[in-house]
């Protein structure tokens, strides 16, 4: 099998993917800007682009898109790009959405596999996220203070994503695919699930701000049918694993 180059290999998705591929005896190498300067023939190799900022605040980052253009010039045999389902319903991060769409536009030119993923979660996730915030608040007591309790969120377990990426490496099918668990829960429902898993009699949930984001239906059957893939870990099981990790 081809050697796999990964940008962002030290991040949450990258480190889990590296572990998955090494278990399958696949050669994995970190890709960074220094490698671009080397005269390497990548025509038989695969690039997975994960190393893109998830935080784009006040200004559209043209440098990120320019880097993708440089990647495309290297003519890898196949490209896999991890995008986001936020492009469908996230009105609060317009520059982030613009970055993802511009990035997709450039990868489409190379007949790449593009995965629009929902919220990825799992053990040892370093960056703050909603699940960790709720768990940490419950560790301190029975009070949870959050925004937007009615907003619904789709969570996808990290190993389900890395399983799909492995299939994409094997099949090299170009196209844009939605990657979701198909189960959306409100923030309040997630709080109550954690209450039940922790065997708490009562919790107080306080809503600070309300900014309702209308959740659009995301079609995912194309992904399941193309790659013969379905998520294996539902949110209840995933939350249980996270709680056991925190003990």
PDB file of C-alpha atoms in Angstrom:
ATOM      1  CA  UNK A   1       0.000   0.000   0.000  1.00  0.00           C
ATOM      2  CA  UNK A   2       1.049   3.619  -0.601  1.00  0.00           C
ATOM      3  CA  UNK A   3       2.841   5.634   2.051  1.00  0.00           C
ATOM      4  CA  UNK A   4       0.423   7.967   3.859  1.00  0.00           C
ATOM      5  CA  UNK A   5       1.439  11.566   4.521  1.00  0.00           C
ATOM      6  CA  UNK A   6      -0.614  13.415   7.147  1.00  0.00           C
ATOM      7  CA  UNK A   7      -0.714  17.116   7.980  1.00  0.00           C
ATOM      8  CA  UNK A   8      -1.699  17.772  11.590  1.00  0.00           C
ATOM      9  CA  UNK A   9      -0.538  14.322  12.631  1.00  0.00           C
ATOM     10  CA  UNK A  10       0.007  15.440  16.237  1.00  0.00           C
ATOM     11  CA  UNK A  11      -3.564  16.683  16.663  1.00  0.00           C
ATOM     12  CA  UNK A  12      -6.523  14.751  18.043  1.00  0.00           C
ATOM     13  CA  UNK A  13      -7.661  13.188  14.762  1.00  0.00           C
ATOM     14  CA  UNK A  14      -4.130  12.859  13.385  1.00  0.00           C
ATOM     15  CA  UNK A  15      -2.682  11.001  16.384  1.00  0.00           C
ATOM     16  CA  UNK A  16      -5.635   8.577  16.455  1.00  0.00           C
ATOM     17  CA  UNK A  17      -5.384   8.004  12.706  1.00  0.00           C
ATOM     18  CA  UNK A  18      -1.633   7.396  12.920  1.00  0.00           C
ATOM     19  CA  UNK A  19      -2.220   4.763  15.607  1.00  0.00           C
ATOM     20  CA  UNK A  20      -4.938   3.077  13.514  1.00  0.00           C
ATOM     21  CA  UNK A  21      -2.787   2.930  10.365  1.00  0.00           C
ATOM     22  CA  UNK A  22       0.340   1.705  12.167  1.00  0.00           C
ATOM     23  CA  UNK A  23      -1.682  -1.153  13.659  1.00  0.00           C
ATOM     24  CA  UNK A  24      -2.533  -2.105  10.087  1.00  0.00           C
ATOM     25  CA  UNK A  25       1.166  -1.992   9.105  1.00  0.00           C
ATOM     26  CA  UNK A  26       0.707   1.055   6.874  1.00  0.00           C
ATOM     27  CA  UNK A  27       3.642   3.473   6.527  1.00  0.00           C
ATOM     28  CA  UNK A  28       2.746   6.881   7.947  1.00  0.00           C
ATOM     29  CA  UNK A  29       4.770  10.087   7.767  1.00  0.00           C
ATOM     30  CA  UNK A  30       4.164  13.593   9.049  1.00  0.00           C
ATOM     31  CA  UNK A  31       3.819  16.170   6.289  1.00  0.00           C
ATOM     32  CA  UNK A  32       4.946  19.739   6.946  1.00  0.00           C
ATOM     33  CA  UNK A  33       6.017  22.777   4.957  1.00  0.00           C
ATOM     34  CA  UNK A  34       9.660  21.703   4.995  1.00  0.00           C
ATOM     35  CA  UNK A  35       8.854  18.635   2.903  1.00  0.00           C
ATOM     36  CA  UNK A  36       7.516  20.867   0.111  1.00  0.00           C
ATOM     37  CA  UNK A  37      11.068  22.160  -0.390  1.00  0.00           C
ATOM     38  CA  UNK A  38      12.384  18.644  -1.010  1.00  0.00           C
ATOM     39  CA  UNK A  39      12.379  17.089  -4.447  1.00  0.00           C
ATOM     40  CA  UNK A  40      10.174  14.057  -3.687  1.00  0.00           C
ATOM     41  CA  UNK A  41       8.008  12.136  -6.131  1.00  0.00           C
ATOM     42  CA  UNK A  42       4.578  11.789  -4.475  1.00  0.00           C
ATOM     43  CA  UNK A  43       2.790  10.263  -7.470  1.00  0.00           C
ATOM     44  CA  UNK A  44       2.292   6.931  -5.670  1.00  0.00           C
ATOM     45  CA  UNK A  45       1.518   8.369  -2.241  1.00  0.00           C
ATOM     46  CA  UNK A  46      -1.605   9.630  -0.436  1.00  0.00           C
ATOM     47  CA  UNK A  47      -1.976  12.904   1.469  1.00  0.00           C
ATOM     48  CA  UNK A  48      -4.513  13.415   4.281  1.00  0.00           C
ATOM     49  CA  UNK A  49      -4.956  17.073   5.167  1.00  0.00           C
ATOM     50  CA  UNK A  50      -5.906  17.514   8.830  1.00  0.00           C
ATOM     51  CA  UNK A  51      -3.606  20.388   9.765  1.00  0.00           C
ATOM     52  CA  UNK A  52      -6.047  23.260   9.405  1.00  0.00           C
ATOM     53  CA  UNK A  53      -7.045  25.652  12.153  1.00  0.00           C
ATOM     54  CA  UNK A  54     -10.467  25.026  13.704  1.00  0.00           C
ATOM     55  CA  UNK A  55     -10.515  28.601  15.031  1.00  0.00           C
ATOM     56  CA  UNK A  56     -10.965  31.357  12.432  1.00  0.00           C
ATOM     57  CA  UNK A  57     -12.079  34.539  14.163  1.00  0.00           C
ATOM     58  CA  UNK A  58     -12.113  37.954  12.553  1.00  0.00           C
ATOM     59  CA  UNK A  59     -10.263  37.474   9.302  1.00  0.00           C
ATOM     60  CA  UNK A  60     -10.378  34.934   6.511  1.00  0.00           C
ATOM     61  CA  UNK A  61      -7.025  33.108   6.448  1.00  0.00           C
ATOM     62  CA  UNK A  62      -5.883  33.171   2.832  1.00  0.00           C
ATOM     63  CA  UNK A  63      -2.559  31.543   3.825  1.00  0.00           C
ATOM     64  CA  UNK A  64      -4.412  28.300   4.634  1.00  0.00           C
ATOM     65  CA  UNK A  65      -5.863  28.169   1.113  1.00  0.00           C
ATOM     66  CA  UNK A  66      -2.513  29.074  -0.465  1.00  0.00           C
ATOM     67  CA  UNK A  67      -0.952  26.142   1.411  1.00  0.00           C
ATOM     68  CA  UNK A  68      -3.547  23.799  -0.110  1.00  0.00           C
ATOM     69  CA  UNK A  69      -2.670  25.111  -3.568  1.00  0.00           C
ATOM     70  CA  UNK A  70       0.960  24.217  -2.841  1.00  0.00           C
ATOM     71  CA  UNK A  71      -0.126  20.725  -1.744  1.00  0.00           C
ATOM     72  CA  UNK A  72      -2.016  20.246  -4.995  1.00  0.00           C
ATOM     73  CA  UNK A  73       1.086  21.101  -7.037  1.00  0.00           C
ATOM     74  CA  UNK A  74       2.841  18.085  -5.510  1.00  0.00           C
ATOM     75  CA  UNK A  75       0.498  15.739  -7.429  1.00  0.00           C
ATOM     76  CA  UNK A  76      -0.127  13.062  -4.837  1.00  0.00           C
ATOM     77  CA  UNK A  77      -1.883   9.973  -6.166  1.00  0.00           C
ATOM     78  CA  UNK A  78      -4.876  10.816  -3.969  1.00  0.00           C
ATOM     79  CA  UNK A  79      -5.927  13.486  -1.479  1.00  0.00           C
ATOM     80  CA  UNK A  80      -8.258  13.172   1.516  1.00  0.00           C
ATOM     81  CA  UNK A  81      -9.518  16.368   3.148  1.00  0.00           C
ATOM     82  CA  UNK A  82     -11.414  16.661   6.421  1.00  0.00           C
ATOM     83  CA  UNK A  83     -13.995  19.436   6.175  1.00  0.00           C
ATOM     84  CA  UNK A  84     -16.964  20.170   8.447  1.00  0.00           C
ATOM     85  CA  UNK A  85     -20.761  19.964   8.519  1.00  0.00           C
ATOM     86  CA  UNK A  86     -20.675  23.457  10.058  1.00  0.00           C
ATOM     87  CA  UNK A  87     -20.884  24.775   6.502  1.00  0.00           C
ATOM     88  CA  UNK A  88     -24.584  23.836   6.565  1.00  0.00           C
ATOM     89  CA  UNK A  89     -25.789  25.586   9.692  1.00  0.00           C
ATOM     90  CA  UNK A  90     -23.087  27.579  11.472  1.00  0.00           C
ATOM     91  CA  UNK A  91     -24.011  31.233  10.978  1.00  0.00           C
ATOM     92  CA  UNK A  92     -21.684  32.418  13.728  1.00  0.00           C
ATOM     93  CA  UNK A  93     -18.392  31.477  12.070  1.00  0.00           C
ATOM     94  CA  UNK A  94     -18.629  32.843   8.540  1.00  0.00           C
ATOM     95  CA  UNK A  95     -14.864  33.010   8.011  1.00  0.00           C
ATOM     96  CA  UNK A  96     -14.484  29.390   9.137  1.00  0.00           C
ATOM     97  CA  UNK A  97     -17.187  28.306   6.668  1.00  0.00           C
ATOM     98  CA  UNK A  98     -15.551  30.359   3.911  1.00  0.00           C
ATOM     99  CA  UNK A  99     -12.200  28.700   4.636  1.00  0.00           C
ATOM    100  CA  UNK A 100     -13.701  25.210   4.475  1.00  0.00           C
ATOM    101  CA  UNK A 101     -15.558  25.886   1.221  1.00  0.00           C
ATOM    102  CA  UNK A 102     -12.496  27.475  -0.427  1.00  0.00           C
ATOM    103  CA  UNK A 103     -10.378  24.529   0.706  1.00  0.00           C
ATOM    104  CA  UNK A 104     -12.925  22.053  -0.687  1.00  0.00           C
ATOM    105  CA  UNK A 105     -12.991  23.965  -3.965  1.00  0.00           C
ATOM    106  CA  UNK A 106      -9.245  23.461  -4.388  1.00  0.00           C
ATOM    107  CA  UNK A 107      -9.298  19.777  -3.426  1.00  0.00           C
ATOM    108  CA  UNK A 108     -12.204  19.061  -5.789  1.00  0.00           C
ATOM    109  CA  UNK A 109      -9.900  20.057  -8.669  1.00  0.00           C
ATOM    110  CA  UNK A 110      -7.675  17.096  -7.715  1.00  0.00           C
ATOM    111  CA  UNK A 111     -10.595  14.622  -7.532  1.00  0.00           C
ATOM    112  CA  UNK A 112     -10.088  14.219  -3.800  1.00  0.00           C
ATOM    113  CA  UNK A 113     -12.126  12.511  -1.099  1.00  0.00           C
ATOM    114  CA  UNK A 114     -13.719  15.230   1.025  1.00  0.00           C
ATOM    115  CA  UNK A 115     -15.356  14.324   4.341  1.00  0.00           C
ATOM    116  CA  UNK A 116     -17.682  16.893   5.906  1.00  0.00           C
ATOM    117  CA  UNK A 117     -17.588  15.740   9.524  1.00  0.00           C
ATOM    118  CA  UNK A 118     -19.795  16.563  12.481  1.00  0.00           C
ATOM    119  CA  UNK A 119     -18.331  17.039  15.981  1.00  0.00           C
ATOM    120  CA  UNK A 120     -15.590  14.470  16.574  1.00  0.00           C
ATOM    121  CA  UNK A 121     -15.026  13.336  20.161  1.00  0.00           C
ATOM    122  CA  UNK A 122     -13.164  10.678  22.095  1.00  0.00           C
ATOM    123  CA  UNK A 123     -10.596   9.996  24.829  1.00  0.00           C
ATOM    124  CA  UNK A 124      -7.618  12.303  25.402  1.00  0.00           C
ATOM    125  CA  UNK A 125      -9.140  15.211  23.494  1.00  0.00           C
ATOM    126  CA  UNK A 126      -7.032  18.140  24.676  1.00  0.00           C
ATOM    127  CA  UNK A 127      -8.936  21.133  23.283  1.00  0.00           C
ATOM    128  CA  UNK A 128     -11.919  22.337  25.352  1.00  0.00           C
ATOM    129  CA  UNK A 129     -15.250  21.143  23.963  1.00  0.00           C
ATOM    130  CA  UNK A 130     -18.829  21.020  25.198  1.00  0.00           C
ATOM    131  CA  UNK A 131     -18.655  17.435  26.502  1.00  0.00           C
ATOM    132  CA  UNK A 132     -15.500  18.092  28.518  1.00  0.00           C
ATOM    133  CA  UNK A 133     -16.975  21.311  29.907  1.00  0.00           C
ATOM    134  CA  UNK A 134     -20.115  19.502  31.115  1.00  0.00           C
ATOM    135  CA  UNK A 135     -18.130  16.609  32.616  1.00  0.00           C
ATOM    136  CA  UNK A 136     -15.742  19.005  34.385  1.00  0.00           C
ATOM    137  CA  UNK A 137     -18.659  21.002  35.833  1.00  0.00           C
ATOM    138  CA  UNK A 138     -20.279  17.814  37.132  1.00  0.00           C
ATOM    139  CA  UNK A 139     -16.996  16.792  38.741  1.00  0.00           C
ATOM    140  CA  UNK A 140     -17.157  19.986  40.828  1.00  0.00           C
ATOM    141  CA  UNK A 141     -20.812  19.660  41.827  1.00  0.00           C
ATOM    142  CA  UNK A 142     -24.359  19.337  40.533  1.00  0.00           C
ATOM    143  CA  UNK A 143     -24.520  22.722  38.810  1.00  0.00           C
ATOM    144  CA  UNK A 144     -24.191  23.116  35.027  1.00  0.00           C
ATOM    145  CA  UNK A 145     -24.063  26.602  33.465  1.00  0.00           C
ATOM    146  CA  UNK A 146     -24.178  26.667  29.658  1.00  0.00           C
ATOM    147  CA  UNK A 147     -25.481  28.563  26.648  1.00  0.00           C
ATOM    148  CA  UNK A 148     -28.066  27.419  24.108  1.00  0.00           C
ATOM    149  CA  UNK A 149     -29.548  24.374  25.858  1.00  0.00           C
ATOM    150  CA  UNK A 150     -32.007  23.632  23.041  1.00  0.00           C
ATOM    151  CA  UNK A 151     -29.452  23.566  20.206  1.00  0.00           C
ATOM    152  CA  UNK A 152     -29.039  20.061  18.785  1.00  0.00           C
ATOM    153  CA  UNK A 153     -25.614  18.558  18.114  1.00  0.00           C
ATOM    154  CA  UNK A 154     -24.373  15.483  16.257  1.00  0.00           C
ATOM    155  CA  UNK A 155     -21.335  13.761  17.809  1.00  0.00           C
ATOM    156  CA  UNK A 156     -19.163  11.190  16.004  1.00  0.00           C
ATOM    157  CA  UNK A 157     -16.767   8.888  17.871  1.00  0.00           C
ATOM    158  CA  UNK A 158     -13.119   9.267  16.800  1.00  0.00           C
ATOM    159  CA  UNK A 159     -12.594   5.580  15.938  1.00  0.00           C
ATOM    160  CA  UNK A 160     -15.621   5.621  13.647  1.00  0.00           C
ATOM    161  CA  UNK A 161     -13.996   8.470  11.718  1.00  0.00           C
ATOM    162  CA  UNK A 162     -10.590   6.792  11.513  1.00  0.00           C
ATOM    163  CA  UNK A 163     -12.288   3.591  10.280  1.00  0.00           C
ATOM    164  CA  UNK A 164     -13.864   5.626   7.474  1.00  0.00           C
ATOM    165  CA  UNK A 165     -10.593   7.344   6.559  1.00  0.00           C
ATOM    166  CA  UNK A 166      -8.945   3.913   6.331  1.00  0.00           C
ATOM    167  CA  UNK A 167     -11.637   2.849   3.865  1.00  0.00           C
ATOM    168  CA  UNK A 168     -11.056   6.044   1.871  1.00  0.00           C
ATOM    169  CA  UNK A 169      -7.354   5.195   1.669  1.00  0.00           C
ATOM    170  CA  UNK A 170      -8.217   1.774   0.263  1.00  0.00           C
ATOM    171  CA  UNK A 171     -10.945   2.813  -2.187  1.00  0.00           C
ATOM    172  CA  UNK A 172      -9.670   6.288  -3.257  1.00  0.00           C
ATOM    173  CA  UNK A 173     -13.167   7.371  -4.284  1.00  0.00           C
ATOM    174  CA  UNK A 174     -13.430  11.069  -5.183  1.00  0.00           C
ATOM    175  CA  UNK A 175     -16.398  13.124  -4.023  1.00  0.00           C
ATOM    176  CA  UNK A 176     -17.845  15.062  -1.110  1.00  0.00           C
ATOM    177  CA  UNK A 177     -19.368  12.989   1.695  1.00  0.00           C
ATOM    178  CA  UNK A 178     -21.205  13.904   4.892  1.00  0.00           C
ATOM    179  CA  UNK A 179     -19.912  12.067   7.955  1.00  0.00           C
ATOM    180  CA  UNK A 180     -22.343  12.062  10.879  1.00  0.00           C
ATOM    181  CA  UNK A 181     -23.687   9.693  13.500  1.00  0.00           C
ATOM    182  CA  UNK A 182     -27.288  10.527  12.415  1.00  0.00           C
ATOM    183  CA  UNK A 183     -28.222  11.074  16.106  1.00  0.00           C
ATOM    184  CA  UNK A 184     -28.691  14.694  17.197  1.00  0.00           C
ATOM    185  CA  UNK A 185     -29.231  15.611  20.825  1.00  0.00           C
ATOM    186  CA  UNK A 186     -29.885  18.962  22.464  1.00  0.00           C
ATOM    187  CA  UNK A 187     -27.356  20.314  24.931  1.00  0.00           C
ATOM    188  CA  UNK A 188     -29.876  19.727  27.709  1.00  0.00           C
ATOM    189  CA  UNK A 189     -30.415  16.099  26.620  1.00  0.00           C
ATOM    190  CA  UNK A 190     -26.656  15.531  26.728  1.00  0.00           C
ATOM    191  CA  UNK A 191     -26.539  16.953  30.265  1.00  0.00           C
ATOM    192  CA  UNK A 192     -29.304  14.570  31.344  1.00  0.00           C
ATOM    193  CA  UNK A 193     -27.521  11.606  29.739  1.00  0.00           C
ATOM    194  CA  UNK A 194     -24.401  12.396  31.753  1.00  0.00           C
ATOM    195  CA  UNK A 195     -26.514  12.798  34.909  1.00  0.00           C
ATOM    196  CA  UNK A 196     -27.904   9.288  34.390  1.00  0.00           C
ATOM    197  CA  UNK A 197     -24.488   7.761  33.621  1.00  0.00           C
ATOM    198  CA  UNK A 198     -23.007   9.336  36.772  1.00  0.00           C
ATOM    199  CA  UNK A 199     -25.980   8.138  38.889  1.00  0.00           C
ATOM    200  CA  UNK A 200     -26.731  11.646  40.125  1.00  0.00           C
ATOM    201  CA  UNK A 201     -30.097  12.191  41.782  1.00  0.00           C
ATOM    202  CA  UNK A 202     -30.400  15.819  40.763  1.00  0.00           C
ATOM    203  CA  UNK A 203     -28.574  18.456  38.741  1.00  0.00           C
ATOM    204  CA  UNK A 204     -29.290  22.140  38.227  1.00  0.00           C
ATOM    205  CA  UNK A 205     -28.942  23.341  34.636  1.00  0.00           C
ATOM    206  CA  UNK A 206     -28.768  27.094  34.075  1.00  0.00           C
ATOM    207  CA  UNK A 207     -28.913  28.655  30.611  1.00  0.00           C
ATOM    208  CA  UNK A 208     -26.837  31.852  30.324  1.00  0.00           C
ATOM    209  CA  UNK A 209     -27.500  32.889  26.728  1.00  0.00           C
ATOM    210  CA  UNK A 210     -29.852  31.778  23.982  1.00  0.00           C
ATOM    211  CA  UNK A 211     -28.750  31.830  20.356  1.00  0.00           C
ATOM    212  CA  UNK A 212     -30.840  29.237  18.564  1.00  0.00           C
ATOM    213  CA  UNK A 213     -29.233  27.720  15.474  1.00  0.00           C
ATOM    214  CA  UNK A 214     -31.697  25.955  13.226  1.00  0.00           C
ATOM    215  CA  UNK A 215     -30.436  22.453  12.601  1.00  0.00           C
ATOM    216  CA  UNK A 216     -30.645  21.308   8.994  1.00  0.00           C
ATOM    217  CA  UNK A 217     -31.077  17.697   7.976  1.00  0.00           C
ATOM    218  CA  UNK A 218     -27.787  16.286   6.728  1.00  0.00           C
ATOM    219  CA  UNK A 219     -27.928  13.432   4.258  1.00  0.00           C
ATOM    220  CA  UNK A 220     -25.403  10.698   4.956  1.00  0.00           C
ATOM    221  CA  UNK A 221     -26.612   7.599   3.082  1.00  0.00           C
ATOM    222  CA  UNK A 222     -24.218   8.360   0.209  1.00  0.00           C
ATOM    223  CA  UNK A 223     -21.304   7.929   2.619  1.00  0.00           C
ATOM    224  CA  UNK A 224     -22.675   4.702   4.116  1.00  0.00           C
ATOM    225  CA  UNK A 225     -23.412   3.160   0.713  1.00  0.00           C
ATOM    226  CA  UNK A 226     -20.176   4.233  -0.976  1.00  0.00           C
ATOM    227  CA  UNK A 227     -17.797   3.080   1.743  1.00  0.00           C
ATOM    228  CA  UNK A 228     -19.937   0.326   3.324  1.00  0.00           C
ATOM    229  CA  UNK A 229     -19.529   2.157   6.619  1.00  0.00           C
ATOM    230  CA  UNK A 230     -21.676   2.929   9.620  1.00  0.00           C
ATOM    231  CA  UNK A 231     -20.800   4.411  13.031  1.00  0.00           C
ATOM    232  CA  UNK A 232     -20.421   1.730  15.701  1.00  0.00           C
ATOM    233  CA  UNK A 233     -20.307   3.858  18.871  1.00  0.00           C
ATOM    234  CA  UNK A 234     -23.466   5.760  19.803  1.00  0.00           C
ATOM    235  CA  UNK A 235     -23.404   8.756  22.131  1.00  0.00           C
ATOM    236  CA  UNK A 236     -24.449   6.813  25.249  1.00  0.00           C
ATOM    237  CA  UNK A 237     -21.577   4.362  24.840  1.00  0.00           C
ATOM    238  CA  UNK A 238     -19.126   7.126  23.972  1.00  0.00           C
ATOM    239  CA  UNK A 239     -20.059   9.183  27.024  1.00  0.00           C
ATOM    240  CA  UNK A 240     -19.628   6.131  29.224  1.00  0.00           C
ATOM    241  CA  UNK A 241     -16.102   5.628  27.873  1.00  0.00           C
ATOM    242  CA  UNK A 242     -15.273   9.305  28.496  1.00  0.00           C
ATOM    243  CA  UNK A 243     -16.528   9.120  32.075  1.00  0.00           C
ATOM    244  CA  UNK A 244     -14.483   5.991  32.750  1.00  0.00           C
ATOM    245  CA  UNK A 245     -11.413   7.805  31.383  1.00  0.00           C
ATOM    246  CA  UNK A 246     -11.948  10.654  33.843  1.00  0.00           C
ATOM    247  CA  UNK A 247     -12.107   8.377  36.916  1.00  0.00           C
TER     248      UNK A 247
END
